[in-house]
């Protein structure tokens, strides 16, 4: 089955002092979505930013704001991310004991709902939650940092998830270590949203964004099977 593949640059690899221009540059250069990594220094061993930064970015994003929460707990922050303007809010399956409640609350707040699954969790654990999901994000690294090595054993998990989803309209996102070398395998396993930080932002700047465009085109070409 041919699926449209979306490229979602992660701003974790952008210039943190210049997010607005960086986002505009990758959109002009062909990004489909903007992927925003929120980390709390507790659920993952790194700290980025919260709802005020996401809200400040909102007017710069003309495509789709894909917000990946690597925080615990999630529920007390859902309303703040809705107000910040997230289009899709992804919470981790491992972030707490009540992912079902979390996904319901995300949709009730008016956003699309995503569920992320770490490499140490069997995707089968997402089975009872799939009808509450617009997207499932299979982590292809352990979350927390950009530029890590793709974990090959996640390919089987992507394929298993694709089988579990069947013909339901649920996207499979992959996040971590995605580049033109790893893209063909994740797409053939069933992924259709490719998050890429280093592979998109390497070689360019907001002032000289041509490399972003070349990187996005390389990725898209590699993802076209
Ligand atoms: C990792 C983040 C990713 C990260 C990916 O915890 O969720 O979105 O930015 O970075 P790359 O593409 O460099 O592996
Ligand atoms: Zn991410």
XYZ file of C-alpha atoms and ligand atoms in Angstrom:
240
model
C 0.000 0.000 0.000
C 1.463 3.391 -0.949
C 1.269 5.941 1.836
C 2.196 9.596 1.753
C 5.383 10.111 3.725
C 5.739 13.190 5.910
C 9.080 14.696 6.913
C 9.070 16.328 10.360
C 12.298 18.187 11.219
C 13.026 18.194 14.952
C 14.034 21.626 16.208
C 16.202 19.937 18.832
C 18.928 20.152 16.172
C 18.192 23.815 15.292
C 19.783 26.962 16.725
C 18.093 27.394 20.127
C 18.644 31.154 19.965
C 16.834 31.430 16.647
C 13.874 29.005 16.619
C 11.454 31.287 14.777
C 13.714 31.771 11.769
C 14.866 28.143 11.822
C 11.256 26.924 11.632
C 10.437 29.282 8.791
C 13.576 28.206 6.933
C 12.846 24.449 7.086
C 9.240 25.051 6.050
C 10.338 27.037 3.005
C 12.793 24.205 2.271
C 10.063 21.558 2.255
C 9.246 20.355 5.797
C 5.754 18.844 6.155
C 5.506 19.148 9.949
C 7.559 20.773 12.701
C 8.518 18.365 15.508
C 9.020 19.976 18.908
C 10.764 18.017 21.681
C 9.710 18.916 25.214
C 11.934 17.347 27.913
C 11.655 17.696 31.660
C 15.006 16.504 33.046
C 13.135 13.777 34.919
C 11.354 11.469 32.461
C 14.436 11.870 30.253
C 17.906 13.037 31.313
C 17.736 16.333 29.417
C 15.779 19.559 29.722
C 14.515 21.730 26.861
C 11.536 24.098 27.183
C 7.842 24.263 27.981
C 4.519 25.761 26.856
C 5.662 29.423 26.663
C 8.299 28.534 24.075
C 5.809 26.445 22.097
C 3.343 29.340 22.193
C 6.014 31.765 20.988
C 6.778 29.439 18.077
C 3.147 29.003 17.052
C 2.934 32.039 14.720
C 6.058 30.861 12.890
C 4.667 27.407 12.107
C 2.416 27.405 9.046
C 2.403 23.612 8.569
C 1.570 21.414 11.568
C 2.928 21.595 15.088
C 3.822 18.099 16.322
C 4.685 18.346 20.024
C 6.497 15.356 21.560
C 6.276 15.385 25.342
C 9.086 13.594 27.152
C 7.692 14.599 30.522
C 5.977 12.965 33.488
C 3.342 13.525 34.653
C 1.603 14.650 31.454
C -1.985 15.364 32.476
C -1.425 18.605 34.439
C 0.279 20.136 31.368
C -2.225 19.208 28.636
C -4.295 22.375 28.830
C -1.183 24.580 28.664
C -0.017 22.884 25.462
C -3.503 23.203 23.960
C -3.422 26.928 24.719
C 0.084 27.129 23.256
C -1.398 25.905 19.954
C -0.106 22.342 19.546
C -1.868 20.533 16.689
C -0.824 17.107 17.918
C 0.325 16.237 21.410
C 2.245 13.013 21.940
C 2.657 11.480 25.390
C 4.779 8.476 26.296
C 3.163 5.174 27.175
C 5.758 4.952 29.951
C 4.964 8.390 31.417
C 2.412 7.176 33.939
C -0.087 4.505 34.910
C -3.044 5.996 33.012
C -2.149 6.511 29.337
C -5.788 5.855 28.391
C -6.934 8.827 30.477
C -4.110 10.968 29.063
C -5.074 10.255 25.443
C -8.740 11.019 26.186
C -7.734 14.300 27.822
C -5.572 15.334 24.856
C -8.483 14.868 22.450
C -10.901 16.534 24.852
C -8.588 19.560 24.835
C -9.032 19.793 21.054
C -5.739 18.310 19.829
C -4.849 15.187 17.904
C -3.437 12.536 20.206
C -0.140 10.682 19.869
C 1.343 7.851 21.893
C 5.124 7.318 21.960
C 6.685 3.969 22.788
C 10.274 3.573 24.006
C 12.607 0.898 22.641
C 12.270 -1.022 25.922
C 8.481 -1.343 25.636
C 6.673 -3.877 23.440
C 4.383 -2.059 20.985
C 1.766 -4.679 21.819
C 1.151 -2.666 25.002
C -0.399 0.017 22.773
C -3.103 -2.351 21.464
C -5.898 -1.297 23.869
C -5.116 2.374 23.214
C -5.025 2.489 19.423
C -8.565 3.786 18.936
C -7.633 6.822 21.049
C -4.569 7.562 18.885
C -4.128 9.605 15.726
C -0.447 8.657 15.701
C 1.873 6.204 17.386
C 5.520 7.221 17.636
C 7.980 4.343 17.707
C 11.173 5.629 19.308
C 14.163 4.413 17.331
C 16.587 5.723 19.991
C 16.196 6.101 23.742
C 14.636 9.555 24.071
C 16.571 12.498 25.471
C 19.162 13.520 22.911
C 19.582 14.172 19.216
C 22.266 12.562 17.091
C 22.057 9.043 18.543
C 22.425 5.782 16.648
C 19.301 4.164 15.199
C 18.274 0.988 17.054
C 17.789 -1.670 14.357
C 15.693 -3.963 16.507
C 12.882 -1.377 16.398
C 12.193 -2.319 12.769
C 10.342 -5.417 13.953
C 8.281 -3.292 16.331
C 7.280 -0.904 13.512
C 6.169 -3.845 11.370
C 4.234 -5.351 14.277
C 2.487 -2.026 14.906
C 1.573 -1.663 11.229
C -0.042 -5.092 11.430
C -1.896 -4.145 14.638
C -3.220 -0.896 13.109
C -4.604 -2.571 10.000
C -6.667 -0.115 7.957
C -7.309 2.356 10.786
C -6.265 5.954 9.986
C -3.412 6.055 12.475
C -0.009 7.333 11.452
C 3.223 5.631 12.491
C 5.962 8.101 13.333
C 9.579 7.139 13.880
C 11.913 9.303 15.929
C 15.662 9.020 16.401
C 18.586 8.291 14.100
C 16.506 8.761 10.939
C 18.545 9.709 7.869
C 18.743 8.736 4.204
C 20.435 5.478 5.202
C 17.817 4.330 7.741
C 14.710 5.808 6.039
C 14.101 3.007 3.491
C 13.930 0.314 6.185
C 11.538 2.238 8.464
C 9.222 3.080 5.581
C 9.188 -0.469 4.310
C 8.378 -1.638 7.854
C 5.368 0.713 7.854
C 6.359 4.176 9.127
C 4.849 7.235 7.436
C 6.055 10.200 9.513
C 9.828 10.578 9.675
C 11.215 12.815 12.425
C 14.767 13.949 11.715
C 16.899 16.410 13.629
C 20.568 16.122 12.717
C 19.847 14.737 9.247
C 17.819 17.864 8.336
C 19.716 20.648 10.088
C 23.269 19.549 9.326
C 25.251 21.819 7.029
C 22.839 24.781 7.005
C 21.739 27.823 9.014
C 18.648 30.046 8.937
C 20.751 32.472 6.861
C 22.026 29.754 4.516
C 19.189 27.214 4.461
C 19.920 25.534 1.115
C 21.417 22.500 2.901
C 18.127 22.024 4.769
C 16.338 21.708 1.440
C 18.915 19.289 0.050
C 18.745 17.203 3.239
C 14.922 17.064 3.157
C 14.934 16.073 -0.520
C 17.516 13.321 0.159
C 15.377 11.978 2.964
C 12.208 12.065 0.872
C 13.950 10.328 -1.998
C 15.319 7.630 0.318
C 11.810 7.160 1.734
C 10.274 6.658 -1.703
C 10.430 2.909 -2.169
C 15.045 12.347 20.843
C 14.042 13.286 20.226
C 14.181 13.373 18.768
C 15.511 13.932 18.305
C 15.920 13.194 17.082
O 14.787 12.207 22.183
O 12.725 12.865 20.515
O 13.098 14.055 18.156
O 15.490 15.301 18.014
O 17.187 13.600 16.708
P 18.005 12.885 15.550
O 17.173 12.924 14.318
O 19.238 13.709 15.469
O 18.270 11.476 16.010
Zn 11.004 13.717 19.309
